[in-house]
């Protein structure tokens, strides 16, 4: 009897085939190219892989979070850099925008974002406000029919290439006055600094706002919007965790194939118990993290993911993904350490995700609060 594919299985078969046809050949040079791949973005958009979880009424696919997670992992296993584009088109600032944007804002920006013609970046971190996001000082002061923004943002993913920025601002004193405003690239008063480079090869640019005026219609979330913004941020963490696991598995598979074929001292490397145990330990870590991620995604089906389950999943996925890539590089020796293999890129990339989107230390704090049923303030 012929098995009938479920909708998700059919989707993933289609994505797998698409990735092999269009993304596999250029995966290695693409990983080492700091530039945003606009051609791949538009290719993914044409394939309907951007805006997966955005409602059909807003121009998206109306798929579930679990579908988007499965898609990004399939693509990441073939081309890690293309998965970054999927993240930007599904899990990052675009998801917060789609969740809370006004009909007018979505009509203006969303179709081009989903098509891969434009790109939205996040302006949240500041020189003195990283993990302590509530200490941001970038201000939005009312001025006629709009607001004047003053301040600086750093570490922004895709900030070098973004055409639109979702900027966290302070409308007044206190956490209750934190919200966000949409600012287009090229707006008078917004300038970008010289690009800097992360260990992963990605670039970012500092954003300087100097009396940058935007109309009131660009306010995404006004005063009191901070908690909503952070709840949307949990979706970004789901995408982060998904890619960390996928790149860990990619490195794991490449190293597994290598040690199964490479011969030293008259036998293949996989016959040495020391390597066998490394792979066994990594497999347990990856599988465990996958189950925790699956729990967070399944329980988020009715809305945005919970902070606790997302924190647990991201922590486990970050640590497992980096462990897998790091051990894969060790098992492959000089080849794994060389830029001729994607393994070293996977190691560098997964290491960054232990910092980005909520460091593993901040995640542990959040998990502890759930365990003890109380908040542990980190302030003096």
Short mmCIF file of C-alpha atoms in Angstrom, two decimals:
data_model
loop_
_atom_site.label_atom_id
_atom_site.label_comp_id
_atom_site.label_asym_id
_atom_site.label_seq_id
_atom_site.Cartn_x
_atom_site.Cartn_y
_atom_site.Cartn_z
CA UNK A 1 0.00 0.00 0.00
CA UNK A 2 1.37 3.42 -0.90
CA UNK A 3 1.72 5.70 2.12
CA UNK A 4 -0.05 9.03 1.86
CA UNK A 5 2.21 11.95 2.71
CA UNK A 6 0.99 14.37 5.34
CA UNK A 7 0.91 18.05 4.41
CA UNK A 8 4.11 18.68 6.38
CA UNK A 9 5.91 15.71 4.85
CA UNK A 10 4.92 16.93 1.38
CA UNK A 11 6.11 20.43 2.27
CA UNK A 12 9.46 19.17 3.54
CA UNK A 13 9.95 16.90 0.52
CA UNK A 14 9.39 19.93 -1.68
CA UNK A 15 11.77 22.10 0.38
CA UNK A 16 14.45 19.38 0.42
CA UNK A 17 14.28 19.02 -3.34
CA UNK A 18 14.31 22.78 -3.86
CA UNK A 19 17.33 23.21 -1.56
CA UNK A 20 19.32 20.51 -3.33
CA UNK A 21 18.54 21.99 -6.75
CA UNK A 22 19.08 25.66 -5.99
CA UNK A 23 21.12 26.07 -2.80
CA UNK A 24 23.54 23.17 -2.37
CA UNK A 25 26.13 24.06 -5.02
CA UNK A 26 26.90 27.53 -3.68
CA UNK A 27 26.60 26.75 0.03
CA UNK A 28 30.31 26.95 0.88
CA UNK A 29 31.19 30.25 -0.88
CA UNK A 30 27.89 31.72 0.29
CA UNK A 31 28.80 30.94 3.91
CA UNK A 32 32.01 32.95 3.58
CA UNK A 33 30.42 35.91 1.78
CA UNK A 34 29.50 38.68 4.26
CA UNK A 35 27.02 40.24 1.83
CA UNK A 36 23.30 39.60 2.06
CA UNK A 37 22.20 37.27 -0.73
CA UNK A 38 19.37 39.26 -2.29
CA UNK A 39 19.08 36.79 -5.16
CA UNK A 40 18.52 33.92 -2.72
CA UNK A 41 16.07 36.02 -0.70
CA UNK A 42 13.94 36.63 -3.78
CA UNK A 43 14.23 32.98 -4.78
CA UNK A 44 12.99 31.92 -1.33
CA UNK A 45 10.23 34.52 -1.54
CA UNK A 46 9.09 33.23 -4.92
CA UNK A 47 9.03 29.73 -3.45
CA UNK A 48 6.69 30.91 -0.68
CA UNK A 49 9.24 30.25 2.07
CA UNK A 50 9.24 33.77 3.55
CA UNK A 51 6.33 34.79 5.75
CA UNK A 52 5.42 31.17 6.41
CA UNK A 53 3.65 31.85 9.70
CA UNK A 54 2.18 35.15 8.60
CA UNK A 55 -1.54 34.96 7.87
CA UNK A 56 -2.74 34.54 4.32
CA UNK A 57 -4.75 37.77 4.69
CA UNK A 58 -1.47 39.62 5.19
CA UNK A 59 0.17 37.89 2.23
CA UNK A 60 1.89 35.06 4.11
CA UNK A 61 1.39 31.32 3.93
CA UNK A 62 -0.61 30.92 7.15
CA UNK A 63 1.47 27.90 8.16
CA UNK A 64 2.14 26.81 11.73
CA UNK A 65 5.28 27.55 13.71
CA UNK A 66 6.22 23.86 13.56
CA UNK A 67 6.19 23.98 9.76
CA UNK A 68 8.46 27.04 9.75
CA UNK A 69 10.88 25.36 12.17
CA UNK A 70 11.02 22.23 10.05
CA UNK A 71 11.59 24.27 6.87
CA UNK A 72 14.42 26.34 8.31
CA UNK A 73 16.15 23.20 9.54
CA UNK A 74 15.86 21.50 6.16
CA UNK A 75 17.38 24.51 4.41
CA UNK A 76 20.10 24.99 7.04
CA UNK A 77 21.22 21.38 6.59
CA UNK A 78 21.93 22.21 2.93
CA UNK A 79 22.93 25.89 2.99
CA UNK A 80 23.42 27.59 6.38
CA UNK A 81 23.53 31.09 4.90
CA UNK A 82 20.18 30.64 3.16
CA UNK A 83 18.70 29.65 6.51
CA UNK A 84 19.73 33.07 7.84
CA UNK A 85 17.52 34.61 5.16
CA UNK A 86 14.67 32.35 6.23
CA UNK A 87 15.21 33.52 9.81
CA UNK A 88 14.93 37.16 8.72
CA UNK A 89 11.82 36.38 6.68
CA UNK A 90 10.03 34.33 9.32
CA UNK A 91 11.29 34.54 12.89
CA UNK A 92 12.99 37.86 13.62
CA UNK A 93 11.69 41.40 13.55
CA UNK A 94 9.28 40.53 10.74
CA UNK A 95 7.27 38.29 13.07
CA UNK A 96 6.90 41.04 15.68
CA UNK A 97 5.94 43.45 12.91
CA UNK A 98 3.34 41.06 11.46
CA UNK A 99 1.91 40.40 14.92
CA UNK A 100 1.48 44.00 16.03
CA UNK A 101 1.61 46.17 12.90
CA UNK A 102 -1.36 48.28 11.85
CA UNK A 103 -3.18 47.44 8.60
CA UNK A 104 -1.62 50.54 7.03
CA UNK A 105 1.91 49.56 8.09
CA UNK A 106 1.49 46.02 6.80
CA UNK A 107 0.03 47.23 3.52
CA UNK A 108 3.04 49.49 3.05
CA UNK A 109 5.88 47.11 3.93
CA UNK A 110 4.87 43.48 4.25
CA UNK A 111 4.49 42.34 0.64
CA UNK A 112 8.02 43.41 -0.30
CA UNK A 113 9.45 41.82 2.86
CA UNK A 114 7.74 38.51 2.11
CA UNK A 115 8.91 38.66 -1.51
CA UNK A 116 12.53 39.09 -0.39
CA UNK A 117 12.82 42.47 -2.10
CA UNK A 118 13.31 44.31 1.19
CA UNK A 119 14.70 43.37 4.60
CA UNK A 120 13.74 44.35 8.15
CA UNK A 121 16.40 44.64 10.86
CA UNK A 122 16.13 45.06 14.62
CA UNK A 123 17.55 48.02 16.52
CA UNK A 124 17.47 46.97 20.17
CA UNK A 125 20.93 46.70 21.79
CA UNK A 126 22.81 49.85 22.75
CA UNK A 127 26.33 50.55 24.07
CA UNK A 128 24.99 50.48 27.66
CA UNK A 129 21.91 48.29 27.14
CA UNK A 130 22.58 44.75 25.93
CA UNK A 131 21.07 41.98 28.03
CA UNK A 132 19.61 44.73 30.24
CA UNK A 133 17.32 45.87 27.44
CA UNK A 134 15.14 47.98 29.76
CA UNK A 135 18.08 50.35 30.23
CA UNK A 136 17.92 51.58 26.65
CA UNK A 137 18.19 55.34 26.26
CA UNK A 138 17.26 55.90 22.60
CA UNK A 139 14.45 58.43 22.89
CA UNK A 140 11.38 59.25 20.84
CA UNK A 141 10.12 62.77 21.55
CA UNK A 142 6.81 63.98 20.17
CA UNK A 143 7.21 66.68 17.52
CA UNK A 144 4.14 67.74 15.60
CA UNK A 145 2.71 64.82 13.65
CA UNK A 146 5.65 62.60 14.46
CA UNK A 147 8.55 61.80 16.74
CA UNK A 148 12.21 62.76 16.78
CA UNK A 149 14.50 59.85 17.59
CA UNK A 150 17.89 60.32 19.24
CA UNK A 151 20.28 57.58 20.27
CA UNK A 152 22.53 54.77 19.10
CA UNK A 153 21.95 51.07 18.32
CA UNK A 154 24.63 48.38 17.97
CA UNK A 155 25.09 44.66 17.16
CA UNK A 156 22.10 44.59 14.81
CA UNK A 157 21.81 41.50 12.61
CA UNK A 158 21.50 42.52 8.92
CA UNK A 159 21.95 46.18 9.91
CA UNK A 160 24.36 46.69 7.00
CA UNK A 161 21.71 45.63 4.46
CA UNK A 162 18.31 46.24 6.06
CA UNK A 163 15.94 48.60 4.26
CA UNK A 164 13.67 48.98 7.29
CA UNK A 165 14.49 48.98 11.01
CA UNK A 166 12.29 48.04 13.96
CA UNK A 167 13.78 50.33 16.61
CA UNK A 168 13.19 50.00 20.34
CA UNK A 169 12.75 53.48 21.83
CA UNK A 170 11.83 55.20 25.05
CA UNK A 171 8.85 57.56 24.87
CA UNK A 172 9.44 58.62 28.48
CA UNK A 173 10.97 57.42 31.76
CA UNK A 174 10.48 53.89 33.08
CA UNK A 175 9.89 50.51 31.47
CA UNK A 176 6.25 51.40 30.88
CA UNK A 177 7.27 53.99 28.32
CA UNK A 178 9.32 51.66 26.12
CA UNK A 179 7.93 50.90 22.68
CA UNK A 180 9.07 50.66 19.07
CA UNK A 181 9.08 52.66 15.85
CA UNK A 182 9.63 51.70 12.22
CA UNK A 183 12.40 53.69 10.53
CA UNK A 184 13.22 53.39 6.84
CA UNK A 185 16.80 53.33 5.67
CA UNK A 186 17.65 56.70 4.18
CA UNK A 187 15.47 58.65 6.60
CA UNK A 188 17.06 62.01 7.37
CA UNK A 189 18.83 61.88 10.72
CA UNK A 190 19.66 58.16 10.49
CA UNK A 191 23.24 57.33 9.59
CA UNK A 192 25.08 54.00 9.59
CA UNK A 193 28.60 53.54 10.87
CA UNK A 194 31.42 51.65 9.17
CA UNK A 195 30.58 47.92 9.05
CA UNK A 196 32.25 45.69 11.64
CA UNK A 197 32.69 41.92 11.40
CA UNK A 198 31.73 39.13 13.80
CA UNK A 199 33.70 35.91 14.24
CA UNK A 200 31.11 34.24 12.00
CA UNK A 201 31.96 36.61 9.13
CA UNK A 202 28.64 38.46 9.42
CA UNK A 203 28.76 42.23 9.36
CA UNK A 204 26.88 44.77 11.42
CA UNK A 205 26.80 48.55 11.46
CA UNK A 206 26.09 51.00 14.27
CA UNK A 207 22.90 53.03 13.83
CA UNK A 208 23.03 56.70 14.78
CA UNK A 209 19.80 58.64 15.26
CA UNK A 210 20.25 62.41 15.36
CA UNK A 211 16.89 64.21 15.49
CA UNK A 212 15.59 61.56 13.10
CA UNK A 213 11.96 62.50 12.45
CA UNK A 214 9.35 59.85 11.59
CA UNK A 215 5.55 60.23 11.35
CA UNK A 216 3.29 58.92 14.11
CA UNK A 217 2.02 56.32 11.69
CA UNK A 218 5.40 54.59 12.03
CA UNK A 219 4.89 53.75 15.69
CA UNK A 220 4.58 49.98 15.95
CA UNK A 221 4.04 49.72 19.70
CA UNK A 222 3.64 52.83 21.80
CA UNK A 223 4.24 53.23 25.53
CA UNK A 224 3.53 49.98 27.35
CA UNK A 225 4.61 47.86 24.40
CA UNK A 226 7.80 46.45 25.90
CA UNK A 227 6.31 43.16 27.15
CA UNK A 228 4.57 42.56 23.83
CA UNK A 229 7.85 43.16 22.01
CA UNK A 230 9.71 40.73 24.25
CA UNK A 231 7.00 38.08 23.84
CA UNK A 232 7.49 38.38 20.09
CA UNK A 233 11.22 38.04 20.67
CA UNK A 234 10.61 34.46 21.85
CA UNK A 235 9.80 33.57 18.25
CA UNK A 236 13.24 34.85 17.22
CA UNK A 237 14.74 32.53 19.83
CA UNK A 238 12.88 29.60 18.30
CA UNK A 239 14.51 30.37 14.95
CA UNK A 240 17.91 30.76 16.64
CA UNK A 241 17.53 27.38 18.36
CA UNK A 242 16.36 25.72 15.13
CA UNK A 243 19.41 26.88 13.17
CA UNK A 244 21.79 25.98 15.99
CA UNK A 245 20.48 22.42 15.96
CA UNK A 246 20.50 22.19 12.18
CA UNK A 247 24.08 23.41 11.85
CA UNK A 248 25.13 21.06 14.62
CA UNK A 249 23.53 18.17 12.72
CA UNK A 250 25.10 19.29 9.45
CA UNK A 251 28.57 19.28 11.05
CA UNK A 252 27.79 15.98 12.78
CA UNK A 253 26.79 14.33 9.49
CA UNK A 254 29.82 15.66 7.61
CA UNK A 255 32.14 14.41 10.34
CA UNK A 256 30.34 11.06 10.58
CA UNK A 257 30.82 10.48 6.86
CA UNK A 258 34.45 11.56 7.09
CA UNK A 259 35.41 9.24 9.96
CA UNK A 260 33.58 6.38 8.24
CA UNK A 261 35.82 6.73 5.18
CA UNK A 262 39.12 8.12 6.48
CA UNK A 263 41.69 5.41 7.22
CA UNK A 264 44.55 5.73 9.72
CA UNK A 265 46.69 3.02 11.31
CA UNK A 266 45.08 0.47 9.03
CA UNK A 267 41.45 1.06 9.97
CA UNK A 268 38.72 3.66 9.55
CA UNK A 269 38.53 6.35 12.19
CA UNK A 270 35.07 5.28 13.31
CA UNK A 271 36.60 2.07 14.67
CA UNK A 272 38.37 4.00 17.43
CA UNK A 273 36.31 3.99 20.63
CA UNK A 274 37.35 7.53 21.55
CA UNK A 275 35.62 8.86 18.44
CA UNK A 276 32.65 6.52 18.83
CA UNK A 277 31.94 7.96 22.27
CA UNK A 278 32.22 11.53 21.00
CA UNK A 279 29.58 10.87 18.37
CA UNK A 280 27.34 9.02 20.85
CA UNK A 281 27.46 11.92 23.31
CA UNK A 282 26.73 14.46 20.59
CA UNK A 283 23.80 12.40 19.28
CA UNK A 284 22.23 12.38 22.76
CA UNK A 285 22.70 16.14 23.13
CA UNK A 286 21.19 16.88 19.70
CA UNK A 287 18.23 14.55 20.16
CA UNK A 288 17.50 15.89 23.65
CA UNK A 289 17.56 19.49 22.44
CA UNK A 290 15.33 18.61 19.48
CA UNK A 291 12.69 17.23 21.85
CA UNK A 292 12.80 20.38 24.00
CA UNK A 293 12.48 22.55 20.92
CA UNK A 294 9.57 20.44 19.72
CA UNK A 295 7.83 20.95 23.08
CA UNK A 296 8.23 24.73 22.87
CA UNK A 297 6.91 24.78 19.30
CA UNK A 298 3.95 22.46 19.94
CA UNK A 299 2.81 24.37 23.01
CA UNK A 300 3.07 27.64 21.10
CA UNK A 301 0.58 26.46 18.49
CA UNK A 302 -2.18 28.60 20.01
CA UNK A 303 -0.06 31.75 20.16
CA UNK A 304 3.43 33.05 20.92
CA UNK A 305 5.87 30.66 22.63
CA UNK A 306 6.26 30.71 26.40
CA UNK A 307 9.37 32.40 27.79
CA UNK A 308 10.27 29.41 29.94
CA UNK A 309 9.94 26.71 27.29
CA UNK A 310 11.70 28.88 24.73
CA UNK A 311 14.56 29.57 27.15
CA UNK A 312 14.99 25.87 27.90
CA UNK A 313 14.92 24.97 24.20
CA UNK A 314 17.34 27.70 23.14
CA UNK A 315 19.80 26.87 25.93
CA UNK A 316 19.77 23.18 25.05
CA UNK A 317 19.97 23.80 21.30
CA UNK A 318 22.76 26.37 21.57
CA UNK A 319 24.92 24.10 23.70
CA UNK A 320 24.17 20.97 21.66
CA UNK A 321 24.72 22.70 18.32
CA UNK A 322 28.07 24.13 19.36
CA UNK A 323 29.16 20.85 20.95
CA UNK A 324 28.30 18.99 17.75
CA UNK A 325 30.15 21.43 15.49
CA UNK A 326 33.16 21.68 17.77
CA UNK A 327 33.52 17.90 18.13
CA UNK A 328 32.97 17.45 14.39
CA UNK A 329 35.82 19.85 13.69
CA UNK A 330 38.07 17.93 16.10
CA UNK A 331 37.13 14.58 14.55
CA UNK A 332 37.95 15.85 11.05
CA UNK A 333 41.26 17.39 12.08
CA UNK A 334 42.83 19.87 9.65
CA UNK A 335 40.01 19.38 7.11
CA UNK A 336 37.41 20.36 9.70
CA UNK A 337 39.47 23.41 10.69
CA UNK A 338 39.87 24.46 7.06
CA UNK A 339 37.56 26.83 5.22
CA UNK A 340 37.33 24.10 2.57
CA UNK A 341 34.65 22.53 4.79
CA UNK A 342 31.42 23.94 6.21
CA UNK A 343 32.29 22.42 9.59
CA UNK A 344 34.47 25.29 10.79
CA UNK A 345 31.77 27.75 9.69
CA UNK A 346 29.17 25.79 11.65
CA UNK A 347 31.40 25.95 14.73
CA UNK A 348 31.82 29.73 14.45
CA UNK A 349 28.15 30.29 13.71
CA UNK A 350 26.77 28.15 16.54
CA UNK A 351 29.15 29.85 18.98
CA UNK A 352 27.61 33.22 18.14
CA UNK A 353 24.09 32.01 18.89
CA UNK A 354 25.13 31.30 22.48
CA UNK A 355 25.34 35.10 22.78
CA UNK A 356 22.75 36.41 20.31
CA UNK A 357 19.03 36.40 21.04
CA UNK A 358 19.57 36.03 24.78
CA UNK A 359 22.87 34.72 26.12
CA UNK A 360 22.92 31.30 27.75
CA UNK A 361 23.51 32.99 31.12
CA UNK A 362 20.40 35.15 30.75
CA UNK A 363 18.44 32.05 29.72
CA UNK A 364 19.57 30.26 32.88
CA UNK A 365 18.38 33.22 34.96
CA UNK A 366 14.97 33.05 33.27
CA UNK A 367 14.74 29.29 33.85
CA UNK A 368 15.66 29.68 37.52
CA UNK A 369 12.87 32.22 37.97
CA UNK A 370 10.37 29.66 36.74
CA UNK A 371 11.80 26.98 39.00
CA UNK A 372 11.57 29.10 42.13
CA UNK A 373 8.40 30.99 41.19
CA UNK A 374 9.94 34.40 41.74
CA UNK A 375 11.90 37.06 39.91
CA UNK A 376 15.61 37.45 40.60
CA UNK A 377 16.57 41.03 39.81
CA UNK A 378 20.08 41.42 38.43
CA UNK A 379 20.17 45.09 39.34
CA UNK A 380 22.31 46.45 42.17
#
